[in-house]
Amino acid sequence: MAVLTSNKTARRIPSWNLLIALAICDSLFLIFATLDVTPLSIPSLAFSTSFNHFYSRVVLYIRTLASTFYKSSVLIVVAFNVERYLCVVCPLNSHRWCTSRNSKNAIATAIFVSFLCSIQWPLAYNTIRCFESNSNEYYYVILMSTNRALQIYYRTMDYVSLFAFNVLPIIALLYMNSRIIFTLRRVVDEDSRRDEETKLSDGLIQNETHNNRTMRANAMLFAVVFMLFFCVGPQAPARLLFDIYGQYHPTAILYVCLSQQLVFLNASLNFCLYCVVSKRYRTLMKQTLKKFLHTLEGVDRPFQISLKQTKSSSAHVTSLEDPQANLIQNV
């Protein structure tokens, strides 16, 4: 977020709004998910009567927010890939769809839909007050409602979330990125053919450059699909085991815990894929870090920084890539 917001050049990056929203949703998901699972692992908090009373009242809402931002992150990743798909496969019509306004609408829609698919937690679960005879104190436990309609609603939303946020995004990304890869290869082959026909002296170097850029783009696209399949895909079998064995079976608990850890990993690695693998974002990150170091140096030695030194920290940010590779840059 610091790289994308502190540098004016970054605002001209395609999908800037989606990248900012993805960073915010991933960060908020990690925060609320940590608040959801951490307190019960601390004995002093888990066995505290006052904390148990407070935590049991708010944990369902914390879980709702964590689920909302996790699902929003998945939908924003899909929207990001849809935008790249339109820019590469349908470049003549992409300017009508890939706009800042449409990106903001997609973000708002993703958050709203994710919230609707996460609200079942406080609706289908109740906080029950129980008396513990050994300690002569009251504790609060969270149990699913005995209302049959709410149970059916929760189960329905659970399966809707399973397919809408786990299975379908993987299939959609696999299809779109495959089309993008085939299109890029066709473009590179066409450029190579034209270079051979015109017999340019630097044709061999140009072909190798195009091939290297295409390989980097293909690696990133496959990495997106693989990470979503590896980190989000296990949610599906984990939920099925949860239904088959029950929520207290050791096998179901083990697979659910592993799948949740992979979801944490997915949220943590999104930045690496979209802001580190790409050469453009790596350049921006280096320039932002260099600007930050120059700022610290200016604070330590305010009278030793020249005007030329200040300008050099941001002057070459604008030339990030070769302008002949705009099509592959956007990928």
Coordinates of N, CA and C in Angstrom, one line a residue, residues 106-254:
A106 N -16.7 -2.4 -9.3 CA -16.4 -3.8 -9.1 C -16.0 -4.1 -7.7
I107 N -15.2 -3.2 -7.1 CA -14.8 -3.3 -5.7 C -16.0 -3.2 -4.8
A108 N -16.8 -2.2 -5.0 CA -18.0 -2.1 -4.1 C -18.9 -3.3 -4.2
T109 N -19.1 -3.8 -5.5 CA -20.0 -4.9 -5.7 C -19.4 -6.2 -5.0
A110 N -18.1 -6.3 -5.1 CA -17.4 -7.5 -4.4 C -17.6 -7.5 -2.9
I111 N -17.4 -6.3 -2.3 CA -17.6 -6.2 -0.9 C -19.0 -6.4 -0.5
F112 N -20.0 -5.9 -1.2 CA -21.4 -6.1 -0.9 C -21.8 -7.5 -1.0
V113 N -21.4 -8.2 -2.1 CA -21.8 -9.6 -2.3 C -21.1 -10.5 -1.2
S114 N -19.9 -10.2 -0.9 CA -19.2 -10.9 0.1 C -19.8 -10.8 1.5
F115 N -20.3 -9.6 1.8 CA -21.0 -9.4 3.0 C -22.3 -10.2 3.1
L116 N -23.0 -10.2 2.0 CA -24.3 -10.9 2.0 C -24.0 -12.4 2.1
C117 N -22.9 -12.9 1.7 CA -22.6 -14.3 1.8 C -21.8 -14.7 3.1
S118 N -21.7 -13.7 4.0 CA -21.0 -13.9 5.3 C -21.9 -13.6 6.5
I119 N -23.0 -13.0 6.2 CA -23.9 -12.5 7.3 C -24.5 -13.7 8.1
Q120 N -24.4 -14.9 7.6 CA -25.1 -16.1 8.2 C -24.5 -16.4 9.6
W121 N -23.3 -16.0 9.8 CA -22.6 -16.3 11.1 C -23.4 -15.8 12.3
P122 N -23.7 -14.5 12.4 CA -24.5 -14.0 13.6 C -25.9 -14.4 13.5
L123 N -26.4 -14.8 12.4 CA -27.9 -15.1 12.2 C -28.1 -16.6 12.6
A124 N -27.2 -17.5 12.2 CA -27.5 -18.9 12.5 C -26.9 -19.4 13.8
Y125 N -26.1 -18.6 14.4 CA -25.5 -19.1 15.7 C -26.0 -18.2 16.8
N126 N -26.1 -18.8 18.0 CA -26.5 -18.2 19.2 C -25.5 -18.3 20.3
T127 N -25.4 -17.3 21.2 CA -24.5 -17.3 22.4 C -25.3 -17.8 23.6
I128 N -24.9 -19.0 24.1 CA -25.7 -19.6 25.2 C -24.9 -19.5 26.5
R129 N -25.6 -19.1 27.6 CA -25.0 -19.0 28.9 C -25.0 -20.4 29.6
C130 N -23.9 -20.8 30.1 CA -23.8 -22.1 30.7 C -23.2 -22.0 32.1
F131 N -23.6 -22.8 33.0 CA -23.1 -22.8 34.4 C -22.1 -24.0 34.6
E132 N -20.9 -23.6 35.0 CA -19.8 -24.6 35.2 C -19.8 -24.9 36.7
S133 N -20.1 -26.2 37.1 CA -20.3 -26.5 38.5 C -19.0 -26.5 39.3
N134 N -17.9 -26.9 38.7 CA -16.6 -27.0 39.4 C -16.1 -25.7 39.9
S135 N -16.2 -24.7 39.0 CA -15.8 -23.3 39.3 C -16.9 -22.4 39.8
N136 N -18.1 -22.9 39.8 CA -19.3 -22.1 40.2 C -19.3 -20.8 39.4
E137 N -19.0 -20.8 38.1 CA -19.0 -19.6 37.3 C -19.8 -19.9 36.0
Y138 N -20.3 -18.8 35.4 CA -21.0 -18.9 34.2 C -20.0 -18.7 33.0
Y139 N -20.2 -19.5 32.0 CA -19.4 -19.3 30.8 C -20.4 -19.3 29.6
Y140 N -19.9 -18.7 28.5 CA -20.7 -18.6 27.3 C -20.1 -19.4 26.2
V141 N -21.0 -20.1 25.5 CA -20.6 -21.0 24.4 C -21.4 -20.6 23.2
I142 N -20.9 -20.8 22.0 CA -21.6 -20.4 20.7 C -22.0 -21.7 20.1
L143 N -23.3 -21.8 19.9 CA -23.9 -23.0 19.2 C -24.8 -22.6 18.1
M144 N -25.0 -23.5 17.1 CA -25.9 -23.2 16.0 C -27.3 -23.2 16.5
S145 N -28.1 -22.3 15.9 CA -29.5 -22.2 16.3 C -30.3 -23.5 16.1
T146 N -31.2 -23.7 16.9 CA -32.1 -24.9 16.8 C -33.2 -24.6 15.8
N147 N -33.3 -23.4 15.3 CA -34.3 -23.1 14.2 C -34.0 -23.8 12.9
R148 N -34.9 -24.6 12.4 CA -34.6 -25.4 11.2 C -34.4 -24.5 10.0
A149 N -35.1 -23.5 9.9 CA -35.0 -22.6 8.8 C -33.6 -21.9 8.7
L150 N -33.1 -21.5 9.9 CA -31.8 -20.9 10.0 C -30.7 -21.9 9.7
Q151 N -30.9 -23.2 10.1 CA -29.9 -24.2 9.8 C -29.9 -24.5 8.3
I152 N -31.0 -24.5 7.6 CA -31.0 -24.7 6.2 C -30.4 -23.5 5.5
Y153 N -30.7 -22.3 6.0 CA -30.1 -21.1 5.4 C -28.6 -21.1 5.5
Y154 N -28.1 -21.5 6.7 CA -26.6 -21.5 6.9 C -26.0 -22.6 6.0
R155 N -26.6 -23.7 5.9 CA -26.0 -24.8 5.0 C -26.1 -24.4 3.5
T156 N -27.1 -23.7 3.1 CA -27.2 -23.2 1.7 C -26.1 -22.2 1.4
M157 N -26.0 -21.2 2.3 CA -24.9 -20.2 2.1 C -23.5 -20.8 2.2
D158 N -23.4 -21.8 3.0 CA -22.1 -22.5 3.0 C -21.7 -23.1 1.7
Y159 N -22.7 -23.8 1.1 CA -22.4 -24.4 -0.2 C -22.3 -23.3 -1.4
V160 N -23.1 -22.3 -1.3 CA -23.0 -21.2 -2.2 C -21.6 -20.6 -2.1
S161 N -21.1 -20.3 -0.9 CA -19.7 -19.8 -0.8 C -18.7 -20.8 -1.2
L162 N -18.9 -22.1 -1.0 CA -17.9 -23.1 -1.5 C -17.7 -23.0 -3.0
F163 N -18.8 -22.9 -3.8 CA -18.7 -22.9 -5.2 C -18.3 -21.5 -5.7
A164 N -18.9 -20.4 -5.1 CA -18.7 -19.1 -5.7 C -17.4 -18.5 -5.4
F165 N -16.8 -18.9 -4.2 CA -15.5 -18.3 -3.8 C -14.3 -19.3 -3.8
N166 N -14.6 -20.6 -4.1 CA -13.5 -21.5 -4.1 C -13.3 -22.2 -5.5
V167 N -14.4 -22.8 -6.0 CA -14.3 -23.6 -7.2 C -14.4 -22.7 -8.4
L168 N -15.4 -21.9 -8.5 CA -15.6 -21.0 -9.7 C -14.4 -20.1 -10.0
P169 N -13.9 -19.4 -9.0 CA -12.7 -18.5 -9.3 C -11.5 -19.3 -9.9
I170 N -11.3 -20.5 -9.4 CA -10.1 -21.2 -10.0 C -10.4 -21.6 -11.4
I171 N -11.6 -22.0 -11.8 CA -12.0 -22.3 -13.1 C -11.9 -21.1 -14.0
A172 N -12.4 -20.0 -13.5 CA -12.4 -18.7 -14.3 C -11.0 -18.2 -14.6
L173 N -10.2 -18.3 -13.6 CA -8.8 -17.8 -13.7 C -8.0 -18.7 -14.7
L174 N -8.3 -20.0 -14.6 CA -7.6 -20.9 -15.5 C -8.0 -20.7 -16.9
Y175 N -9.2 -20.4 -17.2 CA -9.7 -20.2 -18.6 C -9.1 -18.8 -19.1
M176 N -9.3 -17.8 -18.3 CA -8.8 -16.4 -18.7 C -7.3 -16.4 -18.9
N177 N -6.6 -16.9 -18.0 CA -5.1 -16.9 -18.1 C -4.6 -17.8 -19.3
S178 N -5.3 -18.9 -19.6 CA -4.9 -19.7 -20.7 C -5.2 -18.9 -22.0
R179 N -6.3 -18.2 -22.1 CA -6.5 -17.4 -23.3 C -5.5 -16.2 -23.4
I180 N -5.1 -15.6 -22.3 CA -4.1 -14.6 -22.3 C -2.8 -15.1 -22.8
I181 N -2.4 -16.3 -22.3 CA -1.1 -16.9 -22.7 C -1.1 -17.2 -24.2
F182 N -2.2 -17.8 -24.7 CA -2.3 -18.1 -26.2 C -2.2 -16.8 -27.0
T183 N -2.9 -15.8 -26.5 CA -2.9 -14.5 -27.3 C -1.5 -13.9 -27.3
L184 N -0.8 -13.9 -26.2 CA 0.5 -13.4 -26.1 C 1.5 -14.1 -27.0
R185 N 1.4 -15.4 -27.0 CA 2.2 -16.2 -27.9 C 1.9 -15.9 -29.4
R186 N 0.7 -15.7 -29.7 CA 0.3 -15.4 -31.1 C 0.9 -14.0 -31.5
V187 N 0.9 -13.1 -30.6 CA 1.4 -11.8 -30.8 C 2.9 -11.8 -31.0
V188 N 3.6 -12.6 -30.2 CA 5.0 -12.7 -30.3 C 5.4 -13.4 -31.6
D189 N 4.7 -14.5 -32.0 CA 5.0 -15.2 -33.2 C 4.7 -14.3 -34.4
E190 N 3.7 -13.4 -34.3 CA 3.5 -12.5 -35.4 C 4.6 -11.5 -35.5
D191 N 5.1 -11.0 -34.4 CA 6.2 -10.0 -34.4 C 7.4 -10.7 -35.0
S192 N 7.7 -11.9 -34.6 CA 8.8 -12.6 -35.1 C 8.8 -12.8 -36.6
R193 N 7.6 -13.2 -37.1 CA 7.4 -13.4 -38.5 C 7.7 -12.1 -39.3
R194 N 7.2 -11.0 -38.8 CA 7.4 -9.7 -39.4 C 8.9 -9.3 -39.4
D195 N 9.5 -9.6 -38.3 CA 11.0 -9.3 -38.2 C 11.8 -10.1 -39.3
E196 N 11.4 -11.3 -39.4 CA 12.1 -12.2 -40.4 C 11.8 -11.7 -41.8
E197 N 10.6 -11.3 -42.1 CA 10.2 -10.8 -43.4 C 11.0 -9.5 -43.8
T198 N 11.1 -8.6 -42.9 CA 11.7 -7.4 -43.1 C 13.3 -7.5 -43.0
K199 N 13.8 -8.6 -42.5 CA 15.2 -8.9 -42.4 C 15.9 -7.8 -41.6
L200 N 15.4 -7.5 -40.4 CA 16.1 -6.4 -39.6 C 17.4 -7.0 -39.0
S201 N 18.3 -6.2 -38.9 CA 19.6 -6.6 -38.4 C 19.6 -7.1 -36.9
D202 N 18.6 -6.5 -36.2 CA 18.5 -6.8 -34.7 C 17.4 -7.8 -34.5
G203 N 17.0 -8.5 -35.5 CA 15.8 -9.4 -35.4 C 16.0 -10.4 -34.3
L204 N 17.2 -11.0 -34.2 CA 17.4 -12.1 -33.3 C 17.3 -11.6 -31.8
I205 N 17.9 -10.4 -31.6 CA 17.8 -9.8 -30.3 C 16.4 -9.5 -29.9
Q206 N 15.7 -9.0 -30.9 CA 14.3 -8.6 -30.6 C 13.4 -9.8 -30.3
N207 N 13.7 -10.9 -31.0 CA 12.9 -12.2 -30.7 C 13.2 -12.7 -29.3
E208 N 14.5 -12.7 -28.9 CA 14.8 -13.2 -27.6 C 14.2 -12.3 -26.5
T209 N 14.2 -11.0 -26.8 CA 13.6 -10.1 -25.8 C 12.1 -10.4 -25.6
H210 N 11.4 -10.5 -26.8 CA 10.0 -10.8 -26.7 C 9.7 -12.2 -26.0
N211 N 10.6 -13.2 -26.3 CA 10.4 -14.5 -25.7 C 10.6 -14.4 -24.2
N212 N 11.6 -13.7 -23.8 CA 11.8 -13.6 -22.3 C 10.7 -12.9 -21.6
R213 N 10.1 -11.8 -22.2 CA 9.0 -11.2 -21.6 C 7.8 -12.1 -21.6
T214 N 7.6 -12.8 -22.7 CA 6.5 -13.8 -22.7 C 6.6 -14.8 -21.6
M215 N 7.8 -15.3 -21.4 CA 8.0 -16.4 -20.4 C 7.8 -15.8 -19.0
R216 N 8.2 -14.5 -18.8 CA 7.9 -13.9 -17.5 C 6.4 -13.8 -17.3
A217 N 5.7 -13.3 -18.3 CA 4.2 -13.2 -18.2 C 3.6 -14.5 -18.0
N218 N 4.0 -15.5 -18.7 CA 3.4 -16.8 -18.5 C 3.6 -17.4 -17.1
A219 N 4.8 -17.2 -16.6 CA 5.1 -17.7 -15.3 C 4.2 -17.0 -14.2
M220 N 4.0 -15.7 -14.4 CA 3.1 -15.0 -13.4 C 1.7 -15.5 -13.5
L221 N 1.2 -15.7 -14.8 CA -0.2 -16.1 -14.9 C -0.4 -17.5 -14.3
F222 N 0.5 -18.4 -14.6 CA 0.4 -19.7 -14.0 C 0.6 -19.7 -12.5
A223 N 1.4 -18.8 -12.0 CA 1.5 -18.7 -10.6 C 0.3 -18.2 -9.9
V224 N -0.5 -17.3 -10.6 CA -1.8 -16.9 -10.0 C -2.7 -18.1 -9.9
V225 N -2.9 -18.9 -10.9 CA -3.8 -20.0 -10.9 C -3.3 -21.0 -9.9
F226 N -2.0 -21.3 -9.9 CA -1.5 -22.3 -9.0 C -1.7 -21.9 -7.5
M227 N -1.4 -20.7 -7.2 CA -1.6 -20.2 -5.8 C -3.0 -20.3 -5.4
L228 N -4.0 -19.9 -6.2 CA -5.4 -20.0 -5.9 C -5.8 -21.4 -5.7
F229 N -5.3 -22.3 -6.6 CA -5.7 -23.7 -6.5 C -5.1 -24.3 -5.3
F230 N -3.8 -24.0 -4.9 CA -3.1 -24.6 -3.8 C -3.6 -24.1 -2.5
C231 N -4.0 -22.8 -2.4 CA -4.3 -22.2 -1.1 C -5.8 -22.1 -0.9
V232 N -6.6 -21.9 -1.9 CA -8.1 -21.8 -1.8 C -8.8 -23.1 -2.1
G233 N -8.2 -23.9 -3.0 CA -8.9 -25.1 -3.4 C -9.1 -26.1 -2.3
P234 N -8.2 -26.3 -1.3 CA -8.4 -27.2 -0.2 C -9.6 -26.9 0.6
Q235 N -10.2 -25.7 0.5 CA -11.4 -25.4 1.3 C -12.5 -26.3 1.0
A236 N -12.6 -26.7 -0.3 CA -13.7 -27.6 -0.7 C -13.6 -29.0 -0.1
P237 N -12.6 -29.7 -0.2 CA -12.5 -31.0 0.5 C -12.6 -30.9 2.1
A238 N -12.1 -29.8 2.6 CA -12.2 -29.6 4.1 C -13.6 -29.4 4.5
R239 N -14.4 -28.7 3.7 CA -15.8 -28.5 4.1 C -16.6 -29.9 3.9
L240 N -16.2 -30.7 2.9 CA -16.9 -31.9 2.7 C -16.6 -32.9 3.9
L241 N -15.3 -32.9 4.3 CA -15.0 -33.7 5.5 C -15.7 -33.2 6.8
F242 N -15.8 -31.9 6.8 CA -16.5 -31.3 8.0 C -18.0 -31.8 8.0
D243 N -18.6 -32.0 6.8 CA -20.0 -32.5 6.8 C -20.1 -34.0 7.0
I244 N -19.1 -34.7 6.5 CA -19.1 -36.2 6.6 C -18.8 -36.7 8.0
Y245 N -17.7 -36.1 8.6 CA -17.3 -36.6 10.0 C -17.9 -35.8 11.1
G246 N -18.4 -34.6 10.9 CA -18.8 -33.8 12.0 C -17.8 -32.8 12.4
Q247 N -18.2 -31.8 13.1 CA -17.2 -30.7 13.4 C -16.2 -31.0 14.5
Y248 N -16.4 -32.1 15.3 CA -15.5 -32.4 16.3 C -14.7 -33.6 16.0
H249 N -14.7 -34.2 14.8 CA -13.9 -35.3 14.5 C -12.4 -34.8 14.2
P250 N -11.4 -35.6 14.8 CA -10.0 -35.1 14.6 C -9.6 -34.9 13.1
T251 N -10.1 -35.8 12.2 CA -9.7 -35.6 10.8 C -10.3 -34.3 10.2
A252 N -11.5 -34.1 10.5 CA -12.1 -32.8 10.0 C -11.5 -31.6 10.6
I253 N -11.2 -31.6 11.9 CA -10.5 -30.5 12.5 C -9.1 -30.3 11.9
L254 N -8.4 -31.3 11.7 CA -7.0 -31.2 11.1 C -7.1 -30.6 9.7

